[in-house]
Amino acid sequence: MCDESRPGPVDFHCHLDLYQNMEAEYTRCEAARCLTLAVTTTPKAFARNAEMARNRRFVHAALGMHPQLVAQRASELSLFEELAPSTRYIGEVGLDAGRRFYPSFERQKLVFERVMALCARLGEKVISIHSIRTAKQVLDVIEKTGAHRTCVPVLHWFNASGAEIRHALELGCYFSVNEQMLLAPRGRNLLETIPIEQLLTETDAPFQSDKAPGDVHGAIRLIAKEHNLDDSAVEARIRRTATELLAE
Ligand SMILES: [Zn+2]
């Protein structure tokens, strides 16, 4: 019997392949029964992640093209397009208009639109999306390509205004949240606005300073407090959502 929905952590956005010993991280997440979406940053990295995830039940590898790497790696877009039909899981993709990456912004938009149009056409993808200083533009691309109609967009570390959060909800987006973002004022706003059924937890490890993959206790506690629920009830609810989204 399959018991993926049994309570346990959900890490819907982390980078296992950025650890020196990625296989150890895959093994650790699997042993902890952590439902994990292991995102990647370039199409070339996907094959070895898919290989590691192949015989694991709880860890899933996603095909990515990180906006911060588009300047150097846009040429891998054709590889992305070649691999996309082979997986349900896409990420990390998106846009980044932070100062460091703004020079490549126009190219990022071309790549992200191509990626989302392809996902919309193929359908049934779960897409983990980065949106630094680009909440509005990211939602516009989702809407314009129609990706929200055939796929599930999951907005990762979504730092946005109330109006943008409501727009994302109208499009049926899900949200993966981490402790660091929830401690900021906009994070609290996000928690007040989003129904618990559309929330997932993430670490974005190794990019959140003190979190290892799967370490979502802090985020669970904050969600539980906001909704006046036990940690275990929140954990179970999020586990159910993740199980449904990740089902093959
Ligand atoms: Zn990330």
PDB file of C-alpha atoms and ligand atoms in Angstrom:
ATOM      1  CA  MET A   1       0.000   0.000   0.000  1.00  0.00           C
ATOM      2  CA  CYS A   2       1.144   3.453  -0.788  1.00  0.00           C
ATOM      3  CA  ASP A   3       1.333   5.736   2.232  1.00  0.00           C
ATOM      4  CA  GLU A   4       2.968   8.876   0.830  1.00  0.00           C
ATOM      5  CA  SER A   5       0.385  10.981   2.640  1.00  0.00           C
ATOM      6  CA  ARG A   6       1.510   9.808   6.086  1.00  0.00           C
ATOM      7  CA  PRO A   7       2.678  12.929   7.962  1.00  0.00           C
ATOM      8  CA  GLY A   8       6.264  13.917   7.401  1.00  0.00           C
ATOM      9  CA  PRO A   9       8.015  16.962   6.044  1.00  0.00           C
ATOM     10  CA  VAL A  10       7.435  18.502   2.627  1.00  0.00           C
ATOM     11  CA  ASP A  11      10.269  20.389   0.935  1.00  0.00           C
ATOM     12  CA  PHE A  12       8.768  21.610  -2.301  1.00  0.00           C
ATOM     13  CA  HIS A  13      11.801  23.600  -3.436  1.00  0.00           C
ATOM     14  CA  CYS A  14      15.404  22.756  -2.588  1.00  0.00           C
ATOM     15  CA  HIS A  15      18.643  22.272  -4.496  1.00  0.00           C
ATOM     16  CA  LEU A  16      20.052  18.878  -3.553  1.00  0.00           C
ATOM     17  CA  ASP A  17      22.547  18.979  -6.419  1.00  0.00           C
ATOM     18  CA  LEU A  18      24.257  22.068  -5.037  1.00  0.00           C
ATOM     19  CA  TYR A  19      25.582  20.021  -2.123  1.00  0.00           C
ATOM     20  CA  GLN A  20      29.036  18.567  -2.375  1.00  0.00           C
ATOM     21  CA  ASN A  21      27.650  15.080  -1.870  1.00  0.00           C
ATOM     22  CA  MET A  22      24.309  15.249  -3.610  1.00  0.00           C
ATOM     23  CA  GLU A  23      23.691  11.535  -3.357  1.00  0.00           C
ATOM     24  CA  ALA A  24      23.938  11.737   0.438  1.00  0.00           C
ATOM     25  CA  GLU A  25      21.274  14.469   0.393  1.00  0.00           C
ATOM     26  CA  TYR A  26      18.979  12.377  -1.818  1.00  0.00           C
ATOM     27  CA  THR A  27      19.476   9.463   0.559  1.00  0.00           C
ATOM     28  CA  ARG A  28      18.850  11.589   3.652  1.00  0.00           C
ATOM     29  CA  CYS A  29      15.584  13.065   2.260  1.00  0.00           C
ATOM     30  CA  GLU A  30      14.359   9.632   1.225  1.00  0.00           C
ATOM     31  CA  ALA A  31      15.194   8.102   4.622  1.00  0.00           C
ATOM     32  CA  ALA A  32      13.331  10.945   6.349  1.00  0.00           C
ATOM     33  CA  ARG A  33      10.314  10.282   4.085  1.00  0.00           C
ATOM     34  CA  CYS A  34      10.530  13.922   3.112  1.00  0.00           C
ATOM     35  CA  LEU A  35       8.367  14.636   0.065  1.00  0.00           C
ATOM     36  CA  THR A  36      10.941  16.608  -1.870  1.00  0.00           C
ATOM     37  CA  LEU A  37      10.947  18.545  -5.111  1.00  0.00           C
ATOM     38  CA  ALA A  38      14.633  18.729  -5.997  1.00  0.00           C
ATOM     39  CA  VAL A  39      14.851  21.622  -8.425  1.00  0.00           C
ATOM     40  CA  THR A  40      17.748  22.135 -10.817  1.00  0.00           C
ATOM     41  CA  THR A  41      19.271  25.244 -12.318  1.00  0.00           C
ATOM     42  CA  THR A  42      20.353  24.119 -15.800  1.00  0.00           C
ATOM     43  CA  PRO A  43      18.965  21.542 -18.224  1.00  0.00           C
ATOM     44  CA  LYS A  44      22.376  19.813 -18.262  1.00  0.00           C
ATOM     45  CA  ALA A  45      22.022  19.080 -14.536  1.00  0.00           C
ATOM     46  CA  PHE A  46      18.708  17.296 -14.946  1.00  0.00           C
ATOM     47  CA  ALA A  47      19.914  13.870 -16.092  1.00  0.00           C
ATOM     48  CA  ARG A  48      21.946  13.040 -12.968  1.00  0.00           C
ATOM     49  CA  ASN A  49      19.169  14.335 -10.706  1.00  0.00           C
ATOM     50  CA  ALA A  50      16.574  12.258 -12.542  1.00  0.00           C
ATOM     51  CA  GLU A  51      18.868   9.260 -12.158  1.00  0.00           C
ATOM     52  CA  MET A  52      19.134   9.817  -8.376  1.00  0.00           C
ATOM     53  CA  ALA A  53      15.373  10.238  -8.045  1.00  0.00           C
ATOM     54  CA  ARG A  54      14.553   7.219 -10.185  1.00  0.00           C
ATOM     55  CA  ASN A  55      14.435   4.572  -7.481  1.00  0.00           C
ATOM     56  CA  ARG A  56      13.359   6.851  -4.675  1.00  0.00           C
ATOM     57  CA  ARG A  57       9.735   7.213  -3.639  1.00  0.00           C
ATOM     58  CA  PHE A  58       9.756  10.551  -1.911  1.00  0.00           C
ATOM     59  CA  VAL A  59      12.244  12.624  -3.869  1.00  0.00           C
ATOM     60  CA  HIS A  60      11.349  13.999  -7.291  1.00  0.00           C
ATOM     61  CA  ALA A  61      13.740  15.798  -9.642  1.00  0.00           C
ATOM     62  CA  ALA A  62      12.614  18.838 -11.610  1.00  0.00           C
ATOM     63  CA  LEU A  63      13.941  20.172 -14.901  1.00  0.00           C
ATOM     64  CA  GLY A  64      15.109  23.777 -14.531  1.00  0.00           C
ATOM     65  CA  MET A  65      16.526  26.809 -16.269  1.00  0.00           C
ATOM     66  CA  HIS A  66      17.283  29.307 -13.515  1.00  0.00           C
ATOM     67  CA  PRO A  67      16.754  32.972 -14.472  1.00  0.00           C
ATOM     68  CA  GLN A  68      20.036  33.915 -12.794  1.00  0.00           C
ATOM     69  CA  LEU A  69      21.867  31.610 -15.204  1.00  0.00           C
ATOM     70  CA  VAL A  70      20.075  32.574 -18.404  1.00  0.00           C
ATOM     71  CA  ALA A  71      22.848  34.989 -19.373  1.00  0.00           C
ATOM     72  CA  GLN A  72      25.379  32.109 -19.617  1.00  0.00           C
ATOM     73  CA  ARG A  73      23.079  29.162 -20.291  1.00  0.00           C
ATOM     74  CA  ALA A  74      20.378  30.345 -22.704  1.00  0.00           C
ATOM     75  CA  SER A  75      21.905  28.007 -25.282  1.00  0.00           C
ATOM     76  CA  GLU A  76      20.653  25.060 -23.200  1.00  0.00           C
ATOM     77  CA  LEU A  77      17.058  26.020 -23.942  1.00  0.00           C
ATOM     78  CA  SER A  78      16.903  23.473 -26.763  1.00  0.00           C
ATOM     79  CA  LEU A  79      17.984  20.759 -24.316  1.00  0.00           C
ATOM     80  CA  PHE A  80      15.242  21.948 -21.955  1.00  0.00           C
ATOM     81  CA  GLU A  81      12.699  21.599 -24.754  1.00  0.00           C
ATOM     82  CA  GLU A  82      13.976  18.150 -25.603  1.00  0.00           C
ATOM     83  CA  LEU A  83      13.745  16.925 -21.977  1.00  0.00           C
ATOM     84  CA  ALA A  84      10.468  18.591 -20.954  1.00  0.00           C
ATOM     85  CA  PRO A  85       8.152  15.858 -22.297  1.00  0.00           C
ATOM     86  CA  SER A  86       9.984  13.296 -20.114  1.00  0.00           C
ATOM     87  CA  THR A  87       9.074  14.792 -16.726  1.00  0.00           C
ATOM     88  CA  ARG A  88       6.077  16.215 -14.877  1.00  0.00           C
ATOM     89  CA  TYR A  89       8.294  18.400 -12.694  1.00  0.00           C
ATOM     90  CA  ILE A  90       9.647  21.726 -13.891  1.00  0.00           C
ATOM     91  CA  GLY A  91      11.803  24.161 -11.879  1.00  0.00           C
ATOM     92  CA  GLU A  92      13.522  26.260 -11.107  1.00  0.00           C
ATOM     93  CA  VAL A  93      12.342  28.668 -13.802  1.00  0.00           C
ATOM     94  CA  GLY A  94      11.165  32.280 -13.650  1.00  0.00           C
ATOM     95  CA  LEU A  95      12.361  35.859 -13.711  1.00  0.00           C
ATOM     96  CA  ASP A  96      14.844  37.881 -11.654  1.00  0.00           C
ATOM     97  CA  ALA A  97      15.010  41.661 -11.865  1.00  0.00           C
ATOM     98  CA  GLY A  98      17.400  42.064  -8.946  1.00  0.00           C
ATOM     99  CA  ARG A  99      20.264  44.438  -9.722  1.00  0.00           C
ATOM    100  CA  ARG A 100      22.787  41.701 -10.479  1.00  0.00           C
ATOM    101  CA  PHE A 101      20.622  39.946 -13.027  1.00  0.00           C
ATOM    102  CA  TYR A 102      18.774  42.849 -14.565  1.00  0.00           C
ATOM    103  CA  PRO A 103      21.187  43.021 -17.540  1.00  0.00           C
ATOM    104  CA  SER A 104      19.823  39.692 -18.781  1.00  0.00           C
ATOM    105  CA  PHE A 105      16.188  40.539 -18.058  1.00  0.00           C
ATOM    106  CA  GLU A 106      15.024  40.773 -21.681  1.00  0.00           C
ATOM    107  CA  ARG A 107      16.608  37.416 -22.442  1.00  0.00           C
ATOM    108  CA  GLN A 108      15.112  35.941 -19.265  1.00  0.00           C
ATOM    109  CA  LYS A 109      11.667  37.014 -20.446  1.00  0.00           C
ATOM    110  CA  LEU A 110      12.127  35.319 -23.826  1.00  0.00           C
ATOM    111  CA  VAL A 111      13.310  32.107 -22.161  1.00  0.00           C
ATOM    112  CA  PHE A 112      10.586  32.084 -19.472  1.00  0.00           C
ATOM    113  CA  GLU A 113       7.845  32.718 -22.030  1.00  0.00           C
ATOM    114  CA  ARG A 114       9.136  29.887 -24.200  1.00  0.00           C
ATOM    115  CA  VAL A 115       9.292  27.577 -21.189  1.00  0.00           C
ATOM    116  CA  MET A 116       5.796  28.444 -19.982  1.00  0.00           C
ATOM    117  CA  ALA A 117       4.270  28.199 -23.462  1.00  0.00           C
ATOM    118  CA  LEU A 118       5.837  24.758 -23.816  1.00  0.00           C
ATOM    119  CA  CYS A 119       4.494  23.673 -20.408  1.00  0.00           C
ATOM    120  CA  ALA A 120       1.049  25.017 -21.319  1.00  0.00           C
ATOM    121  CA  ARG A 121       1.092  22.961 -24.495  1.00  0.00           C
ATOM    122  CA  LEU A 122       2.406  19.753 -22.907  1.00  0.00           C
ATOM    123  CA  GLY A 123       0.153  20.092 -19.840  1.00  0.00           C
ATOM    124  CA  GLU A 124       0.163  18.342 -16.430  1.00  0.00           C
ATOM    125  CA  LYS A 125       3.384  19.989 -15.240  1.00  0.00           C
ATOM    126  CA  VAL A 126       4.072  21.120 -11.700  1.00  0.00           C
ATOM    127  CA  ILE A 127       6.217  24.242 -12.119  1.00  0.00           C
ATOM    128  CA  SER A 128       8.314  25.811  -9.343  1.00  0.00           C
ATOM    129  CA  ILE A 129       8.718  29.495 -10.179  1.00  0.00           C
ATOM    130  CA  HIS A 130      11.231  32.141  -9.034  1.00  0.00           C
ATOM    131  CA  SER A 131      10.049  35.770  -9.076  1.00  0.00           C
ATOM    132  CA  ILE A 132      12.545  38.178  -7.503  1.00  0.00           C
ATOM    133  CA  ARG A 133      11.179  41.706  -8.046  1.00  0.00           C
ATOM    134  CA  THR A 134       9.000  40.331 -10.819  1.00  0.00           C
ATOM    135  CA  ALA A 135       5.768  39.143  -9.200  1.00  0.00           C
ATOM    136  CA  LYS A 136       3.648  41.020 -11.712  1.00  0.00           C
ATOM    137  CA  GLN A 137       5.654  40.003 -14.776  1.00  0.00           C
ATOM    138  CA  VAL A 138       5.673  36.349 -13.713  1.00  0.00           C
ATOM    139  CA  LEU A 139       1.886  36.342 -13.299  1.00  0.00           C
ATOM    140  CA  ASP A 140       1.497  38.055 -16.678  1.00  0.00           C
ATOM    141  CA  VAL A 141       3.527  35.319 -18.374  1.00  0.00           C
ATOM    142  CA  ILE A 142       1.527  32.576 -16.639  1.00  0.00           C
ATOM    143  CA  GLU A 143      -1.703  34.206 -17.784  1.00  0.00           C
ATOM    144  CA  LYS A 144      -0.554  35.035 -21.302  1.00  0.00           C
ATOM    145  CA  THR A 145       0.728  31.518 -22.013  1.00  0.00           C
ATOM    146  CA  GLY A 146      -2.259  29.848 -20.321  1.00  0.00           C
ATOM    147  CA  ALA A 147       0.073  27.637 -18.273  1.00  0.00           C
ATOM    148  CA  HIS A 148      -2.289  27.891 -15.285  1.00  0.00           C
ATOM    149  CA  ARG A 149      -5.036  26.164 -17.268  1.00  0.00           C
ATOM    150  CA  THR A 150      -3.117  22.972 -18.006  1.00  0.00           C
ATOM    151  CA  CYS A 151      -0.403  22.962 -15.325  1.00  0.00           C
ATOM    152  CA  VAL A 152       0.083  23.833 -11.654  1.00  0.00           C
ATOM    153  CA  PRO A 153       2.244  26.913 -11.092  1.00  0.00           C
ATOM    154  CA  VAL A 154       3.877  26.906  -7.660  1.00  0.00           C
ATOM    155  CA  LEU A 155       5.220  30.319  -6.723  1.00  0.00           C
ATOM    156  CA  HIS A 156       8.367  29.853  -4.676  1.00  0.00           C
ATOM    157  CA  TRP A 157       9.443  32.512  -2.120  1.00  0.00           C
ATOM    158  CA  PHE A 158       6.741  34.816  -3.549  1.00  0.00           C
ATOM    159  CA  ASN A 159       7.400  38.305  -2.229  1.00  0.00           C
ATOM    160  CA  ALA A 160       4.451  40.315  -3.505  1.00  0.00           C
ATOM    161  CA  SER A 161       1.810  42.929  -2.781  1.00  0.00           C
ATOM    162  CA  GLY A 162      -1.705  42.055  -1.642  1.00  0.00           C
ATOM    163  CA  ALA A 163      -3.090  42.693  -5.134  1.00  0.00           C
ATOM    164  CA  GLU A 164      -0.470  40.422  -6.694  1.00  0.00           C
ATOM    165  CA  ILE A 165      -1.195  37.668  -4.187  1.00  0.00           C
ATOM    166  CA  ARG A 166      -4.896  37.892  -5.000  1.00  0.00           C
ATOM    167  CA  HIS A 167      -4.138  37.794  -8.732  1.00  0.00           C
ATOM    168  CA  ALA A 168      -2.021  34.671  -8.206  1.00  0.00           C
ATOM    169  CA  LEU A 169      -4.883  33.056  -6.297  1.00  0.00           C
ATOM    170  CA  GLU A 170      -7.279  33.859  -9.139  1.00  0.00           C
ATOM    171  CA  LEU A 171      -4.912  32.008 -11.473  1.00  0.00           C
ATOM    172  CA  GLY A 172      -5.013  28.970  -9.172  1.00  0.00           C
ATOM    173  CA  CYS A 173      -1.365  29.169  -8.146  1.00  0.00           C
ATOM    174  CA  TYR A 174       0.113  27.337  -5.176  1.00  0.00           C
ATOM    175  CA  PHE A 175       2.762  28.862  -2.916  1.00  0.00           C
ATOM    176  CA  SER A 176       5.837  27.267  -1.390  1.00  0.00           C
ATOM    177  CA  VAL A 177       6.909  29.173   1.692  1.00  0.00           C
ATOM    178  CA  ASN A 178       9.899  29.126   4.020  1.00  0.00           C
ATOM    179  CA  GLU A 179      10.532  30.424   7.519  1.00  0.00           C
ATOM    180  CA  GLN A 180      12.738  33.323   6.476  1.00  0.00           C
ATOM    181  CA  MET A 181      10.151  34.828   4.130  1.00  0.00           C
ATOM    182  CA  LEU A 182       7.292  34.283   6.583  1.00  0.00           C
ATOM    183  CA  LEU A 183       9.105  36.296   9.234  1.00  0.00           C
ATOM    184  CA  ALA A 184       9.136  39.357   6.940  1.00  0.00           C
ATOM    185  CA  PRO A 185       6.059  41.670   6.869  1.00  0.00           C
ATOM    186  CA  ARG A 186       5.041  40.611   3.366  1.00  0.00           C
ATOM    187  CA  GLY A 187       5.323  36.984   4.373  1.00  0.00           C
ATOM    188  CA  ARG A 188       2.830  37.510   7.150  1.00  0.00           C
ATOM    189  CA  ASN A 189       0.509  39.187   4.656  1.00  0.00           C
ATOM    190  CA  LEU A 190       0.854  36.146   2.394  1.00  0.00           C
ATOM    191  CA  LEU A 191      -0.110  33.811   5.251  1.00  0.00           C
ATOM    192  CA  GLU A 192      -3.214  35.839   6.034  1.00  0.00           C
ATOM    193  CA  THR A 193      -4.367  35.822   2.413  1.00  0.00           C
ATOM    194  CA  ILE A 194      -3.654  32.326   1.118  1.00  0.00           C
ATOM    195  CA  PRO A 195      -5.958  29.402   1.995  1.00  0.00           C
ATOM    196  CA  ILE A 196      -4.016  26.642   3.711  1.00  0.00           C
ATOM    197  CA  GLU A 197      -4.995  24.241   0.889  1.00  0.00           C
ATOM    198  CA  GLN A 198      -2.741  26.175  -1.493  1.00  0.00           C
ATOM    199  CA  LEU A 199       0.296  26.297   0.790  1.00  0.00           C
ATOM    200  CA  LEU A 200       3.403  24.133   0.595  1.00  0.00           C
ATOM    201  CA  THR A 201       6.616  24.299   2.596  1.00  0.00           C
ATOM    202  CA  GLU A 202      10.128  24.637   1.193  1.00  0.00           C
ATOM    203  CA  THR A 203      13.666  25.355   2.370  1.00  0.00           C
ATOM    204  CA  ASP A 204      15.294  26.582  -0.851  1.00  0.00           C
ATOM    205  CA  ALA A 205      18.366  24.952   0.707  1.00  0.00           C
ATOM    206  CA  PRO A 206      21.188  25.850   0.556  1.00  0.00           C
ATOM    207  CA  PHE A 207      19.991  29.437   0.042  1.00  0.00           C
ATOM    208  CA  GLN A 208      18.196  29.973   3.351  1.00  0.00           C
ATOM    209  CA  SER A 209      21.100  30.494   5.716  1.00  0.00           C
ATOM    210  CA  ASP A 210      20.412  27.939   8.465  1.00  0.00           C
ATOM    211  CA  LYS A 211      18.234  25.298   6.821  1.00  0.00           C
ATOM    212  CA  ALA A 212      19.106  21.848   5.554  1.00  0.00           C
ATOM    213  CA  PRO A 213      16.833  20.188   2.969  1.00  0.00           C
ATOM    214  CA  GLY A 214      13.616  19.097   4.677  1.00  0.00           C
ATOM    215  CA  ASP A 215      14.023  21.370   7.693  1.00  0.00           C
ATOM    216  CA  VAL A 216      10.606  23.049   7.512  1.00  0.00           C
ATOM    217  CA  HIS A 217       9.640  23.006  11.212  1.00  0.00           C
ATOM    218  CA  GLY A 218       9.957  26.775  11.552  1.00  0.00           C
ATOM    219  CA  ALA A 219       7.644  27.408   8.605  1.00  0.00           C
ATOM    220  CA  ILE A 220       5.127  24.841   9.895  1.00  0.00           C
ATOM    221  CA  ARG A 221       5.081  26.532  13.307  1.00  0.00           C
ATOM    222  CA  LEU A 222       4.366  29.949  11.760  1.00  0.00           C
ATOM    223  CA  ILE A 223       1.563  28.593   9.561  1.00  0.00           C
ATOM    224  CA  ALA A 224       0.060  26.741  12.529  1.00  0.00           C
ATOM    225  CA  LYS A 225       0.114  29.901  14.621  1.00  0.00           C
ATOM    226  CA  GLU A 226      -1.575  31.936  11.885  1.00  0.00           C
ATOM    227  CA  HIS A 227      -4.331  29.346  11.408  1.00  0.00           C
ATOM    228  CA  ASN A 228      -4.641  28.459  15.061  1.00  0.00           C
ATOM    229  CA  LEU A 229      -3.918  24.788  14.411  1.00  0.00           C
ATOM    230  CA  ASP A 230      -1.542  22.163  15.805  1.00  0.00           C
ATOM    231  CA  ASP A 231       1.775  21.776  14.010  1.00  0.00           C
ATOM    232  CA  SER A 232       0.854  18.172  13.229  1.00  0.00           C
ATOM    233  CA  ALA A 233      -2.450  19.181  11.593  1.00  0.00           C
ATOM    234  CA  VAL A 234      -0.649  21.682   9.369  1.00  0.00           C
ATOM    235  CA  GLU A 235       2.029  19.144   8.521  1.00  0.00           C
ATOM    236  CA  ALA A 236      -0.626  16.601   7.533  1.00  0.00           C
ATOM    237  CA  ARG A 237      -2.574  19.128   5.451  1.00  0.00           C
ATOM    238  CA  ILE A 238       0.540  20.195   3.529  1.00  0.00           C
ATOM    239  CA  ARG A 239       1.609  16.596   3.082  1.00  0.00           C
ATOM    240  CA  ARG A 240      -1.766  15.855   1.483  1.00  0.00           C
ATOM    241  CA  THR A 241      -1.496  18.805  -0.903  1.00  0.00           C
ATOM    242  CA  ALA A 242       2.043  17.835  -1.918  1.00  0.00           C
ATOM    243  CA  THR A 243       1.064  14.196  -2.394  1.00  0.00           C
ATOM    244  CA  GLU A 244      -1.729  15.195  -4.741  1.00  0.00           C
ATOM    245  CA  LEU A 245       0.470  17.521  -6.758  1.00  0.00           C
ATOM    246  CA  LEU A 246       3.386  15.098  -7.036  1.00  0.00           C
ATOM    247  CA  ALA A 247       1.332  12.007  -7.918  1.00  0.00           C
ATOM    248  CA  GLU A 248       2.485  10.596 -11.246  1.00  0.00           C
TER     249      GLU A 248
HETATM  250 ZN    ZN B   1      15.828  28.020  -5.571  1.00  0.00          ZN
END
